[in-house]
PDB file of C-alpha atoms in Angstrom:
ATOM      1  CA  ASN X   1    -145.010 219.851-149.131  1.00  0.00           C
ATOM      2  CA  PRO X   2    -142.639 219.248-152.161  1.00  0.00           C
ATOM      3  CA  THR X   3    -140.135 217.223-149.953  1.00  0.00           C
ATOM      4  CA  ALA X   4    -142.963 214.763-148.975  1.00  0.00           C
ATOM      5  CA  GLY X   5    -144.136 214.900-152.697  1.00  0.00           C
ATOM      6  CA  LYS X   6    -140.747 213.490-153.829  1.00  0.00           C
ATOM      7  CA  ALA X   7    -141.135 210.480-151.793  1.00  0.00           C
ATOM      8  CA  VAL X   8    -144.677 210.002-153.073  1.00  0.00           C
ATOM      9  CA  PHE X   9    -143.410 210.276-156.693  1.00  0.00           C
ATOM     10  CA  THR X  10    -140.921 207.453-156.051  1.00  0.00           C
ATOM     11  CA  SER X  11    -143.204 205.303-153.947  1.00  0.00           C
ATOM     12  CA  ALA X  12    -146.304 205.513-156.257  1.00  0.00           C
ATOM     13  CA  GLY X  13    -144.236 204.432-159.398  1.00  0.00           C
ATOM     14  CA  CYS X  14    -144.433 207.836-161.141  1.00  0.00           C
ATOM     15  CA  SER X  15    -140.832 207.678-162.053  1.00  0.00           C
ATOM     16  CA  GLY X  16    -141.469 204.284-163.950  1.00  0.00           C
ATOM     17  CA  CYS X  17    -143.359 206.242-166.579  1.00  0.00           C
ATOM     18  CA  HIS X  18    -142.343 209.896-166.420  1.00  0.00           C
ATOM     19  CA  THR X  19    -139.056 211.789-166.895  1.00  0.00           C
ATOM     20  CA  LEU X  20    -138.417 214.209-164.086  1.00  0.00           C
ATOM     21  CA  LYS X  21    -134.816 215.494-163.482  1.00  0.00           C
ATOM     22  CA  ALA X  22    -135.452 216.332-159.765  1.00  0.00           C
ATOM     23  CA  ALA X  23    -136.529 212.747-159.014  1.00  0.00           C
ATOM     24  CA  GLY X  24    -133.794 211.186-161.237  1.00  0.00           C
ATOM     25  CA  ALA X  25    -136.676 209.748-163.307  1.00  0.00           C
ATOM     26  CA  THR X  26    -136.293 208.715-166.846  1.00  0.00           C
ATOM     27  CA  GLY X  27    -139.565 206.966-167.750  1.00  0.00           C
ATOM     28  CA  THR X  28    -140.862 207.422-171.307  1.00  0.00           C
ATOM     29  CA  VAL X  29    -144.452 206.047-171.161  1.00  0.00           C
ATOM     30  CA  GLY X  30    -145.840 209.275-169.907  1.00  0.00           C
ATOM     31  CA  PRO X  31    -144.990 212.907-170.727  1.00  0.00           C
ATOM     32  CA  ASN X  32    -141.585 214.323-169.895  1.00  0.00           C
ATOM     33  CA  LEU X  33    -142.638 216.518-166.925  1.00  0.00           C
ATOM     34  CA  ASP X  34    -139.533 218.674-167.225  1.00  0.00           C
ATOM     35  CA  ASN X  35    -140.603 219.719-170.704  1.00  0.00           C
ATOM     36  CA  LEU X  36    -144.399 219.836-170.032  1.00  0.00           C
ATOM     37  CA  LYS X  37    -144.135 222.093-166.977  1.00  0.00           C
ATOM     38  CA  PRO X  38    -147.706 221.335-165.942  1.00  0.00           C
ATOM     39  CA  ALA X  39    -149.809 223.815-163.866  1.00  0.00           C
ATOM     40  CA  TYR X  40    -150.374 222.803-160.260  1.00  0.00           C
ATOM     41  CA  ASP X  41    -154.147 222.259-160.713  1.00  0.00           C
ATOM     42  CA  THR X  42    -153.442 220.202-163.907  1.00  0.00           C
ATOM     43  CA  ILE X  43    -151.118 217.935-161.867  1.00  0.00           C
ATOM     44  CA  VAL X  44    -153.658 217.503-159.165  1.00  0.00           C
ATOM     45  CA  HIS X  45    -156.370 216.561-161.633  1.00  0.00           C
ATOM     46  CA  GLN X  46    -154.214 214.229-163.542  1.00  0.00           C
ATOM     47  CA  VAL X  47    -153.114 212.370-160.526  1.00  0.00           C
ATOM     48  CA  GLU X  48    -156.724 212.078-159.152  1.00  0.00           C
ATOM     49  CA  VAL X  49    -158.400 210.893-162.448  1.00  0.00           C
ATOM     50  CA  GLY X  50    -155.488 209.483-164.649  1.00  0.00           C
ATOM     51  CA  GLY X  51    -155.850 209.534-168.373  1.00  0.00           C
ATOM     52  CA  GLY X  52    -154.367 207.546-171.252  1.00  0.00           C
ATOM     53  CA  PRO X  53    -152.153 204.795-169.748  1.00  0.00           C
ATOM     54  CA  MET X  54    -152.048 206.724-166.453  1.00  0.00           C
ATOM     55  CA  PRO X  55    -154.203 205.216-163.625  1.00  0.00           C
ATOM     56  CA  ALA X  56    -156.258 207.268-161.260  1.00  0.00           C
ATOM     57  CA  PHE X  57    -154.652 207.496-157.924  1.00  0.00           C
ATOM     58  CA  LYS X  58    -157.675 208.973-156.129  1.00  0.00           C
ATOM     59  CA  GLY X  59    -158.383 206.263-153.530  1.00  0.00           C
ATOM     60  CA  GLN X  60    -154.877 204.940-153.760  1.00  0.00           C
ATOM     61  CA  LEU X  61    -153.269 208.133-152.407  1.00  0.00           C
ATOM     62  CA  THR X  62    -154.584 210.433-149.809  1.00  0.00           C
ATOM     63  CA  ASP X  63    -155.535 214.000-150.700  1.00  0.00           C
ATOM     64  CA  THR X  64    -152.382 215.132-148.800  1.00  0.00           C
ATOM     65  CA  GLN X  65    -150.251 212.746-150.835  1.00  0.00           C
ATOM     66  CA  ILE X  66    -151.727 213.935-154.026  1.00  0.00           C
ATOM     67  CA  HIS X  67    -151.105 217.630-153.187  1.00  0.00           C
ATOM     68  CA  ALA X  68    -147.609 216.835-151.998  1.00  0.00           C
ATOM     69  CA  VAL X  69    -146.666 215.232-155.345  1.00  0.00           C
ATOM     70  CA  ALA X  70    -148.341 217.929-157.244  1.00  0.00           C
ATOM     71  CA  ALA X  71    -146.225 220.469-155.233  1.00  0.00           C
ATOM     72  CA  PHE X  72    -143.114 218.568-155.889  1.00  0.00           C
ATOM     73  CA  VAL X  73    -143.607 218.250-159.655  1.00  0.00           C
ATOM     74  CA  PHE X  74    -144.802 221.961-159.971  1.00  0.00           C
ATOM     75  CA  THR X  75    -141.799 223.389-157.954  1.00  0.00           C
ATOM     76  CA  SER X  76    -139.268 221.049-159.689  1.00  0.00           C
ATOM     77  CA  THR X  77    -140.448 222.068-163.125  1.00  0.00           C
ATOM     78  CA  HIS X  78    -141.116 225.800-162.529  1.00  0.00           C
ATOM     79  CA  SER X  79    -138.046 226.628-160.438  1.00  0.00           C
ATOM     80  CA  SER X  80    -135.674 227.802-163.265  1.00  0.00           C
TER      81      SER X  80
END
């Protein structure tokens, strides 16, 4: 659910580190998601286990929330 995923992106603090136009996010710590255009499965994996400065969100977010935020990022970056 991309709509629910947008709320997760905002509430989990993703916008503090990532740039994503669809979320009005301009963070520069993590990759610019608009440019990266990650695959859905890659997003799910990264959110679950983290990497580099990104914390793991498995255990902090439900599986439903993780899949929702992945759907939001994927559809936002692959729609054009």
